[in-house]
Short mmCIF file of C-alpha atoms in Angstrom, two decimals:
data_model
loop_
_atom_site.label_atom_id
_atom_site.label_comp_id
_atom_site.label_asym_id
_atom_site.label_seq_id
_atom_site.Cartn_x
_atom_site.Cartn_y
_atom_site.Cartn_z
CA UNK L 297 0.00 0.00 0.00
CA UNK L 298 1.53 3.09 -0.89
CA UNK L 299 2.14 6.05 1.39
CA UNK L 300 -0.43 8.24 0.15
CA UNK L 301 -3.40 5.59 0.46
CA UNK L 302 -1.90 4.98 4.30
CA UNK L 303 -2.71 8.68 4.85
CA UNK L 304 -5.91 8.56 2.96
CA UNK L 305 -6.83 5.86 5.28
CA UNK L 306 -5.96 7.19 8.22
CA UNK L 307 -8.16 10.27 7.78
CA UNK L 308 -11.09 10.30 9.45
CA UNK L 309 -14.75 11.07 7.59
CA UNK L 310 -16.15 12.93 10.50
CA UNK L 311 -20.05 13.05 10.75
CA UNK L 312 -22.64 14.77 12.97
CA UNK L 313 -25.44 12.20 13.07
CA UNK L 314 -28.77 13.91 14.74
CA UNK L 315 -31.06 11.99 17.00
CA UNK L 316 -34.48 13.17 19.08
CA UNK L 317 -32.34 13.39 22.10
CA UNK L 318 -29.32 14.67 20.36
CA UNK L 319 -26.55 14.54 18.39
CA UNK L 320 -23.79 11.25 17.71
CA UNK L 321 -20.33 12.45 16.75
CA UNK L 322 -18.77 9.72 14.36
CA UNK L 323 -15.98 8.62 12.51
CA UNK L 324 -17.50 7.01 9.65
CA UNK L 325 -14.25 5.08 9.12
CA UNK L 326 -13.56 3.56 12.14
CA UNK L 327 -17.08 3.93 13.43
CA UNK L 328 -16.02 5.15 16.87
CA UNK L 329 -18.46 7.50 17.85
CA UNK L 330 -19.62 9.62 21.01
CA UNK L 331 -22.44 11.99 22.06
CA UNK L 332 -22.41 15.53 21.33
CA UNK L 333 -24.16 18.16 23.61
CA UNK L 334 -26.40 20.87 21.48
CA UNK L 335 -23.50 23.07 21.96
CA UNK L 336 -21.12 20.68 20.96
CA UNK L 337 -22.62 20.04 18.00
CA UNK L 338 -22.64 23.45 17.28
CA UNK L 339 -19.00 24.31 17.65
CA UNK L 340 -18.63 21.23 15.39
CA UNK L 341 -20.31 22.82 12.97
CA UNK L 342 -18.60 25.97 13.42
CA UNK L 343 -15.15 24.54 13.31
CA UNK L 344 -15.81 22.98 9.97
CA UNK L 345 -16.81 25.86 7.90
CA UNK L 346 -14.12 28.36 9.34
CA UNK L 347 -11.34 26.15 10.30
CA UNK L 348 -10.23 27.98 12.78
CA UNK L 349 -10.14 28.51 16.62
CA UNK L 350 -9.80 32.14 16.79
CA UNK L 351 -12.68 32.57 14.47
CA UNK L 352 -14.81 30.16 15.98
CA UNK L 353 -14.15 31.23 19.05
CA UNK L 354 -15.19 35.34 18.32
CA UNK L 355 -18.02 34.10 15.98
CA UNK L 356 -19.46 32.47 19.34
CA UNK L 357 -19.13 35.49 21.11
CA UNK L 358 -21.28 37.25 19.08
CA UNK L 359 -23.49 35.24 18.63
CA UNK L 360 -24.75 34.18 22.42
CA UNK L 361 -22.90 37.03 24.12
CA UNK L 362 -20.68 35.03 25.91
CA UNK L 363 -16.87 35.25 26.55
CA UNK L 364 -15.17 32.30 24.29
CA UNK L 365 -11.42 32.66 24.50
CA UNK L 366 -9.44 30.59 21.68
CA UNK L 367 -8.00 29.33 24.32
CA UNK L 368 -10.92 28.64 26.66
CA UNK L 369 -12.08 26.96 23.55
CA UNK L 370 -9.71 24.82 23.23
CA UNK L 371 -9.00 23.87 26.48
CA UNK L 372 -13.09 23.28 26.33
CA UNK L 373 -12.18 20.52 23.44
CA UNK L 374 -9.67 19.01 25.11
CA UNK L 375 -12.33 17.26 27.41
CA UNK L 376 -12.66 14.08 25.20
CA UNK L 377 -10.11 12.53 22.59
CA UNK L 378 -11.56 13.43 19.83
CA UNK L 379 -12.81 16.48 19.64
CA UNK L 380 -9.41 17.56 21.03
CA UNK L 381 -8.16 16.40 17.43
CA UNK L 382 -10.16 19.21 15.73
CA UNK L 383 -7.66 21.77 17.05
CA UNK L 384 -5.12 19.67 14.61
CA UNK L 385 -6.86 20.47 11.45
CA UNK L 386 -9.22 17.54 11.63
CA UNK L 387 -11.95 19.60 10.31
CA UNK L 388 -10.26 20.50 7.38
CA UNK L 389 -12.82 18.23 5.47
CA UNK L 390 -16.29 18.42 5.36
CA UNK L 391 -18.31 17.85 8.01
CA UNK L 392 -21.10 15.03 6.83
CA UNK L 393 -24.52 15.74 8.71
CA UNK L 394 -26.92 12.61 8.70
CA UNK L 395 -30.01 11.89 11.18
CA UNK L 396 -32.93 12.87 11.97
CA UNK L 397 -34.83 15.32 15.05
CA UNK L 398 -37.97 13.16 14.29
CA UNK L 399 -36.91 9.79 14.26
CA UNK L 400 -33.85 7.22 15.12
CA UNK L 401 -31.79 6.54 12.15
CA UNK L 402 -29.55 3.97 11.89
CA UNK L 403 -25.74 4.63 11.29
CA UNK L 404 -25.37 0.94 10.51
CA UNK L 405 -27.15 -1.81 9.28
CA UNK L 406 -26.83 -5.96 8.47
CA UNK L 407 -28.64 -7.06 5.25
CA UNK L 408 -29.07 -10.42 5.70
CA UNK L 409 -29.27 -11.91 1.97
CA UNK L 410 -30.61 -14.91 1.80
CA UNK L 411 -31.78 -17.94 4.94
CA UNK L 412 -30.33 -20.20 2.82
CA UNK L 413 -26.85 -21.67 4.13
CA UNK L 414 -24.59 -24.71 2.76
CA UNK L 415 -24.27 -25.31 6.55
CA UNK L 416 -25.97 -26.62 9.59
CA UNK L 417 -24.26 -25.41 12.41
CA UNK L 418 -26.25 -26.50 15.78
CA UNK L 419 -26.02 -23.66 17.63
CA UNK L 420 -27.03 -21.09 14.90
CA UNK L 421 -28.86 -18.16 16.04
CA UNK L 422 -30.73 -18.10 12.74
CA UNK L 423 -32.15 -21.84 12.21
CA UNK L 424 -30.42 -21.15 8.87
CA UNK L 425 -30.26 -23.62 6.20
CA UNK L 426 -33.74 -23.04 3.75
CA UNK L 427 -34.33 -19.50 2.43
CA UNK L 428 -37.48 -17.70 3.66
CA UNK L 429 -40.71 -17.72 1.83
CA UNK L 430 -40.61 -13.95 -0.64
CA UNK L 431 -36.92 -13.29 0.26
CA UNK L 432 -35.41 -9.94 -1.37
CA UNK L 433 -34.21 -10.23 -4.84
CA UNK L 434 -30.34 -9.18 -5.53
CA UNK L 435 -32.70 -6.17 -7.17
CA UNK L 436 -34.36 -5.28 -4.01
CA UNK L 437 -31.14 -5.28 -2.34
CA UNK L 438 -29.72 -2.47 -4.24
CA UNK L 439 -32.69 -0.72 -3.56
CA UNK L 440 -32.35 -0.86 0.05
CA UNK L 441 -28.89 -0.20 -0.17
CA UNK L 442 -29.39 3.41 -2.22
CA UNK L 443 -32.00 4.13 0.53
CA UNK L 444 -29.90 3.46 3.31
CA UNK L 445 -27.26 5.36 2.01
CA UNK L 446 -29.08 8.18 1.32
CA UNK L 447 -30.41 8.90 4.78
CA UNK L 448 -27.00 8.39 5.95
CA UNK L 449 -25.73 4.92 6.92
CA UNK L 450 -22.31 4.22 6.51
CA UNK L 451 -21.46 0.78 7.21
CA UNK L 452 -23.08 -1.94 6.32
CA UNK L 453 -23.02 -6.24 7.25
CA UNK L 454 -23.93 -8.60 4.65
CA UNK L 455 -24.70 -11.76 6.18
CA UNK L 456 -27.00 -14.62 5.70
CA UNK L 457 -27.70 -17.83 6.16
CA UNK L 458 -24.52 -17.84 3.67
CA UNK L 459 -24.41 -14.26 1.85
CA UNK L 460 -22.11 -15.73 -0.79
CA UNK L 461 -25.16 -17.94 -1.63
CA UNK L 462 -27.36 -14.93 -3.27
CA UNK L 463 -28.18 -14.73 -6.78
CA UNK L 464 -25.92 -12.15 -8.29
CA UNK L 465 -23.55 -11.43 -4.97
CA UNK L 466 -20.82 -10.17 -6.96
CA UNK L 467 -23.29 -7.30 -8.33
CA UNK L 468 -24.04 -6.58 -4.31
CA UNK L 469 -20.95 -6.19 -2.93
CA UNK L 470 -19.35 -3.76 -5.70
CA UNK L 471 -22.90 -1.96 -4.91
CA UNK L 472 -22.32 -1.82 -1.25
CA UNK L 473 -18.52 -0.83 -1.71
CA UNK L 474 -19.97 2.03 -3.51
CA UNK L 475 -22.55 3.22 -1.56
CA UNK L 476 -21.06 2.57 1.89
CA UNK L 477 -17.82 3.72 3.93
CA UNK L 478 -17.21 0.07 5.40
CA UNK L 479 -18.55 -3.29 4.11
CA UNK L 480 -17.87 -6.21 5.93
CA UNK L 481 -18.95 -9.97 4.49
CA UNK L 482 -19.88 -12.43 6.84
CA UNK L 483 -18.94 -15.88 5.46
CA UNK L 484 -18.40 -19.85 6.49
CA UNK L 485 -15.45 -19.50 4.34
CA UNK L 486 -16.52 -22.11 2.29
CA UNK L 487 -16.63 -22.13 -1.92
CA UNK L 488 -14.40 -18.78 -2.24
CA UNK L 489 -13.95 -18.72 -5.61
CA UNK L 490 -10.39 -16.86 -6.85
CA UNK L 491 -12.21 -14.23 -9.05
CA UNK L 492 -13.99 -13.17 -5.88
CA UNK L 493 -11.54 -12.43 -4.13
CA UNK L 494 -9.68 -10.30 -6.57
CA UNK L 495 -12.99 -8.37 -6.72
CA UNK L 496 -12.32 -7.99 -3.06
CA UNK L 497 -9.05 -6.98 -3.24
CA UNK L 498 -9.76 -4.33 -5.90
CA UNK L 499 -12.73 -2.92 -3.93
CA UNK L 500 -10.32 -1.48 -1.04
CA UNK L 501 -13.06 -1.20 1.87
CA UNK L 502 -14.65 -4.77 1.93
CA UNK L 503 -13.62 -6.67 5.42
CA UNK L 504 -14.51 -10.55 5.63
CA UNK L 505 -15.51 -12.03 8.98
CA UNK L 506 -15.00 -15.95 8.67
CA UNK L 507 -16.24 -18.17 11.23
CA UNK L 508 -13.65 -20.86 12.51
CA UNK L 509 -15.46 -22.62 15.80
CA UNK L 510 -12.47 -25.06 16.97
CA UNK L 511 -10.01 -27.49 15.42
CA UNK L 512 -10.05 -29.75 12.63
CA UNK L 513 -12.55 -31.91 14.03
CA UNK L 514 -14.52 -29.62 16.67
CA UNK L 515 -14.69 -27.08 14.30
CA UNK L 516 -16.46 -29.93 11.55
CA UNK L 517 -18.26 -31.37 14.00
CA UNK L 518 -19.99 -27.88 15.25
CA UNK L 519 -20.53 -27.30 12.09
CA UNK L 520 -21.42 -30.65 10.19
CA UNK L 521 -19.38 -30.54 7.49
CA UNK L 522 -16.17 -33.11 7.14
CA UNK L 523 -13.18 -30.73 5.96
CA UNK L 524 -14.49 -27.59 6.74
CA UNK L 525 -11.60 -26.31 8.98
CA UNK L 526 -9.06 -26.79 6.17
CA UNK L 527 -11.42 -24.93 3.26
CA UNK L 528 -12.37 -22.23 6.10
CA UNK L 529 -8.59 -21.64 7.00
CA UNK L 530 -7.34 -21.86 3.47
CA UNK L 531 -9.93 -19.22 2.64
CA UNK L 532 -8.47 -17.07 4.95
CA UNK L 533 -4.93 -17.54 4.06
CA UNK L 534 -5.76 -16.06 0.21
CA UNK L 535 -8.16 -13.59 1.04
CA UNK L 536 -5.30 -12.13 3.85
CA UNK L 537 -2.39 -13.02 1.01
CA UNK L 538 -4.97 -10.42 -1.12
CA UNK L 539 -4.76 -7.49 1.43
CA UNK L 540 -8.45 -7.98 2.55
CA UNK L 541 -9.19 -7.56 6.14
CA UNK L 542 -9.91 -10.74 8.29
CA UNK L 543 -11.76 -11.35 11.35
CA UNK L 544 -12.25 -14.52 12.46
CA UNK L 545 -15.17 -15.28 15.05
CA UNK L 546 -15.14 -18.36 17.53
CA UNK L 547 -18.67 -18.53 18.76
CA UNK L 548 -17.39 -20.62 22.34
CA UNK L 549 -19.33 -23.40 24.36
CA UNK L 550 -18.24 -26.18 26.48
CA UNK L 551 -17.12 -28.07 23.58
CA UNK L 552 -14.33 -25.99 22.03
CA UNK L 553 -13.72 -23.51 25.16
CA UNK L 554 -10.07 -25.40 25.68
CA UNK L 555 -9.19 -24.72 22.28
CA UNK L 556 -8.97 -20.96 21.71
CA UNK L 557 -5.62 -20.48 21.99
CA UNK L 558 -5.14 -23.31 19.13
CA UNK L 559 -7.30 -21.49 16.70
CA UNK L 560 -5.61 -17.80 17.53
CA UNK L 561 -2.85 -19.20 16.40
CA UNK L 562 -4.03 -20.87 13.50
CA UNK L 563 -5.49 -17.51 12.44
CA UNK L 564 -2.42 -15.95 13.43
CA UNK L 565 -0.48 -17.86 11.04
CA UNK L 566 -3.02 -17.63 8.60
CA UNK L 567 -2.37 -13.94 8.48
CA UNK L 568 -6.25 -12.51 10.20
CA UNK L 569 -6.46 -9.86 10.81
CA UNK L 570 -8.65 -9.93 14.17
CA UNK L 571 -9.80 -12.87 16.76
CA UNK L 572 -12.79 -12.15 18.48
CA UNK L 573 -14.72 -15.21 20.45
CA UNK L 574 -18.23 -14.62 21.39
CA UNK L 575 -20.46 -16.67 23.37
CA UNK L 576 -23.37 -19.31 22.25
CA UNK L 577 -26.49 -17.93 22.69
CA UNK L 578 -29.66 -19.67 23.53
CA UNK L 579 -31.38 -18.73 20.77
CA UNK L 580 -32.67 -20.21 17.29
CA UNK L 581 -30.56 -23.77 16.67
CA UNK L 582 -28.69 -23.47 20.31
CA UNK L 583 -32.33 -23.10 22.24
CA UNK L 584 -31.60 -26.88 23.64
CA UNK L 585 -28.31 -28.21 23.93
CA UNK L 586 -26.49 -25.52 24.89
CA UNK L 587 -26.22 -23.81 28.40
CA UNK L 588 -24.45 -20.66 29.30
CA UNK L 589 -20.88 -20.88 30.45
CA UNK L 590 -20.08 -21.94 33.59
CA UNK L 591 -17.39 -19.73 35.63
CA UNK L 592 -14.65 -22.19 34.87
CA UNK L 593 -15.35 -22.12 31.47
CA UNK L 594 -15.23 -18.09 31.17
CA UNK L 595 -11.54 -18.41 33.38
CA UNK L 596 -10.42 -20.42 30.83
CA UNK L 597 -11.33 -18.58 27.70
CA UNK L 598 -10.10 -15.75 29.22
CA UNK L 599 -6.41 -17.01 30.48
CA UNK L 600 -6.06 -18.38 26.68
CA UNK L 601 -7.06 -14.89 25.34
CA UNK L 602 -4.51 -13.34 27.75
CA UNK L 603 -1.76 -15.69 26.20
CA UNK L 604 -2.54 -15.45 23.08
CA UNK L 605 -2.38 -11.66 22.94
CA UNK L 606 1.06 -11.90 24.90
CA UNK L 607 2.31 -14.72 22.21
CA UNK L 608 0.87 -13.04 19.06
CA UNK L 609 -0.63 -9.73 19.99
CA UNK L 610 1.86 -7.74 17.49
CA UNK L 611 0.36 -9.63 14.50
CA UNK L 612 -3.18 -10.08 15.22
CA UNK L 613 -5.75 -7.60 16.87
CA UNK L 614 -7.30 -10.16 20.07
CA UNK L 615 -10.56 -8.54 21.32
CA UNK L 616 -11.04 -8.59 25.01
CA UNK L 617 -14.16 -10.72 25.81
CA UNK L 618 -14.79 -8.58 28.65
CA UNK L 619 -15.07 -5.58 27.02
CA UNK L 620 -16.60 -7.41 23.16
CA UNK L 621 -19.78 -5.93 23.83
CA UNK L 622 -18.91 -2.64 25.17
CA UNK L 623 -16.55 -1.60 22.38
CA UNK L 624 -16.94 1.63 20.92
CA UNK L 625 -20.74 2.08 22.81
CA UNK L 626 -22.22 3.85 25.68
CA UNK L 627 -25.51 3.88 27.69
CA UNK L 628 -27.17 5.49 24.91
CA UNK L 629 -26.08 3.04 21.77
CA UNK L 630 -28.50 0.20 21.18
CA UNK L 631 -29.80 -1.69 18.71
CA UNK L 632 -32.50 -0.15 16.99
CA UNK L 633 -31.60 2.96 17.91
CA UNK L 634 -27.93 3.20 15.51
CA UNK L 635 -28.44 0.54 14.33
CA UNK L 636 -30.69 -1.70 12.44
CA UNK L 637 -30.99 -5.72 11.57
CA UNK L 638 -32.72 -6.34 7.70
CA UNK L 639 -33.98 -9.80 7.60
CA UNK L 640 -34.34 -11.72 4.26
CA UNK L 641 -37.83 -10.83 3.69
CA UNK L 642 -36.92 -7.02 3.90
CA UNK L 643 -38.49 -7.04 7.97
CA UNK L 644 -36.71 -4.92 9.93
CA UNK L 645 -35.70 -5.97 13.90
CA UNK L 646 -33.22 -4.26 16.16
CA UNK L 647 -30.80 -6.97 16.04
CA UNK L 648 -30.20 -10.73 14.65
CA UNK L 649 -31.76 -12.14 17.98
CA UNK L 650 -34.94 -10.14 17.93
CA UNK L 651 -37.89 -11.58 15.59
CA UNK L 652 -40.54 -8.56 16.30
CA UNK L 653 -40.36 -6.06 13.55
CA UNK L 654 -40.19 -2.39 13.49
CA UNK L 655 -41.38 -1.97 10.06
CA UNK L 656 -40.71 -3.35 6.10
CA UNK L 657 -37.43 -1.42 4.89
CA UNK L 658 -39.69 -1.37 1.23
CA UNK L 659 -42.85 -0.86 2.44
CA UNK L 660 -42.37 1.62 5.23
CA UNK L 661 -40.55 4.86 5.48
CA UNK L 662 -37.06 4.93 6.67
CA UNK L 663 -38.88 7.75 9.46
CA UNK L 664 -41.75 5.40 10.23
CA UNK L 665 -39.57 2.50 11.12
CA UNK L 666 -37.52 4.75 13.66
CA UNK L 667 -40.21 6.40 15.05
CA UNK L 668 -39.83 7.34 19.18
CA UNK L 669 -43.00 5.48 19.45
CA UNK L 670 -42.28 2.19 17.58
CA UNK L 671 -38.98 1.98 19.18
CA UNK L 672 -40.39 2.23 22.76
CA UNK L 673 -43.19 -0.56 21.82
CA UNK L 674 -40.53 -2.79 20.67
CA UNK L 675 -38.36 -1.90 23.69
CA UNK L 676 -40.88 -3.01 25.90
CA UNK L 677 -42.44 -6.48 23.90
CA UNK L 678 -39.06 -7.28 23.13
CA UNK L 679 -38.55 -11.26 23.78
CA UNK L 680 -34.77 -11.79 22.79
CA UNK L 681 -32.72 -8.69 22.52
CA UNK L 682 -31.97 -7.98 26.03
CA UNK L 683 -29.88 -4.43 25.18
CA UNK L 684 -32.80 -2.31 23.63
CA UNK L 685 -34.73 -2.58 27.20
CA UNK L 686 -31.59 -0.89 28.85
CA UNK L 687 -31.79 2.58 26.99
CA UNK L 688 -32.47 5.29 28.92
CA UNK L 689 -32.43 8.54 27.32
CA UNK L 690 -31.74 11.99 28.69
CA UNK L 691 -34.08 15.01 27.98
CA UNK L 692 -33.09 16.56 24.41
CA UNK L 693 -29.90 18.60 24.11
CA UNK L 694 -30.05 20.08 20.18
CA UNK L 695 -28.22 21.71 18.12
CA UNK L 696 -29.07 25.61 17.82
CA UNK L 697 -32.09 25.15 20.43
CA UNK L 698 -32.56 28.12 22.15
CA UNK L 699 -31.28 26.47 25.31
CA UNK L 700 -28.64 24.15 25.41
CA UNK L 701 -26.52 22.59 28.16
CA UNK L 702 -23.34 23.30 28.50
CA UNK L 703 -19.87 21.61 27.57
CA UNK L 704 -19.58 18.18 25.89
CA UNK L 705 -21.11 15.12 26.67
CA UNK L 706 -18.48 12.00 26.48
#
């Protein structure tokens, strides 16, 4: 990769996302994001059309009558990470504004193709295996996609069943690479053909997350198919040999908790580009059979993931399993509220555990589906997705209301 495209990389695409309660600060890159107060957001705003401190800083003066320092502003900045970074020129590029003040848009969304899955792994959340009855067309798909896109959403999931297995896949993910900041394919790893992952390579922003659940024969026993560890890990070795970001997920349970630090270093080796291990829920497939972890279980997973990020930490990125589901998210992040779940049949849910809808992504308006009021119905009938019932949010804090708190919310 050439110097200039490192730079170009490293940039962020900085984005004011507004919400009914307020306003989401993001890097559409990297996807780390945190909440803005009104006033926040408005020296945001500020700081990207004039580009300077001094100027900001007098314009605000004016403007509410209040003494704003360059310095006082900067020192005001200098409360969280990133907006400290806008007094180094960060803001030099436009500021993108996405969101609503009537209804919860997403920032993010997971298309999932297709049901249908060359697999039949018993503890999958989604019973995949047979499409749904009226799934989306490849058609539809890039419908949904130019609507997402144009109300904001920058990174998208395309998952399945198998998303690979779609009519016309190719077609989708040049579409999505397109129309989105960050795609990331969620694959068994099996049937890659070669041509697909030059497309890959040539797109620049696709990720693939592969699944490897164990060794050789854990893994193909999980997963019912003799020989699946050696496609899966081959698939991974080419796709990383291409310069396309991997991320391997171990989905753990009694049966393959001993062996994480066997597959880290597989996928080490391999050249991922990520580990992260996540746990078997008891949904969909995994309802019976599966239990949650018991505390010797979770010590061990987490004294492998320990070692392995001492052993081969400078090669591969090892998530913390304390802190998976707590990455880049705060109190006021949930699902349905940033971001969205597309089923098959075009029904939308919070998340891939949740089966009651918030609306049709064809049918219904993007507005509709976020609605205050369909969100808090859903966040109280919700049977699976435990996180939505957490949100609390604070009283609104706008941009340019007439009364805004003040300093920066982290």
């Amino acid at each position: 990769m050439s110097n200039d495209r490192v730079k170009d990389f490293d940039l962020p695409e900085l984005a004011v996302h507004l919400q009914p309660h307020g306003a989401v600060m993001i890097d559409r890159k990297s996807m780390f994001y945190f909440r803005l107060s009104g006033r926040g957001a408005q020296l945001a705003f500020l700081l990207s059309k004039n580009k300077n401190l001094h100027k900001t800083a007098r314009i605000w003066e004016i403007m509410k009558k209040e003494e704003m320092s360059a310095e006082q502003l900067k020192e005001e900045l200098s409360a969280h990470p990133f907006t400290e970074a806008w007094t180094e020129g960060l803001l030099d590029q436009p500021l993108h504004v996405s969101g609503s003040l009537d209804s919860y848009l997403p920032i993010s969304c997971t298309l999932q193709l297709t049901n249908a899955c060359n697999l039949s792994c018993s503890f999958c959340y989604a019973s995949s295996g047979k499409p749904y009855p009226q799934e989306l067309s490849s058609e539809q798909w890039i419908l949904v996609m130019q609507k997402l896109a144009a109300h904001g959403v920058a990174d998208i999931t395309l998952t399945g069943g198998e998303a690979k297995l779609i009519k016309g896949f190719k077609e989708l993910v040049v579409a999505a690479s397109s129309l989105f900041t960050n795609v990331n394919v969620f694959s068994n790893g099996l049937n890659w053909r070669d041509d697909e992952v030059e497309l890959l390579s040539y797109l620049g922003n696709v990720s693939v997350q592969i699944s490897i659940d164990g060794m050789d024969d854990t893994h193909d026993q999980l997963r019912g198919r003799k020989g699946g560890f050696k496609e899966s890990m081959n698939t991974i070795k080419k796709l990383s040999e291409a310069n396309i970001p991997v991320i391997v997920a171990m989905t753990i349970n009694e049966s393959n908790a001993d062996e994480v630090s066997d597959v880290v270093e597989q996928c080490a080796n391999a050249g991922a580009f990520i580990f992260r291990a996540g746990k078997t829920l008891s949904v969909g497939r995994a309802t019976e059979g599966y239990k949650a972890l018991d505390i010797d279980f979770e010590e061990m997973v987490q004294m492998q993931l320990r070692e392995a990020r001492h052993k081969w930490g400078d090669c591969l990125n090892i998530i913390d399993w304390e802190h998976e589901e707590s990455s880049f998210t705060t109190d006021f992040c949930t699902p349905g509220y940033l971001a969205w779940y597309i089923r098959a049949d075009g029904y939308v849910t919070p998340c891939q555990l949740e089966d009651l809808p918030l609306g049709h992504i064809l049918e219904d308006s993007m507005a509709d589906i976020g609605s205050p009021a369909r969100l808090l119905q859903l966040k109280c009938e919700a049977k699976n997705c435990k996180c939505i019932g957490k949100i609390e949010l604070s009283e609104p804090d706008l941009p340019f209301q007439k009364e805004v708190k003040a300093g920066i919310q982290e």
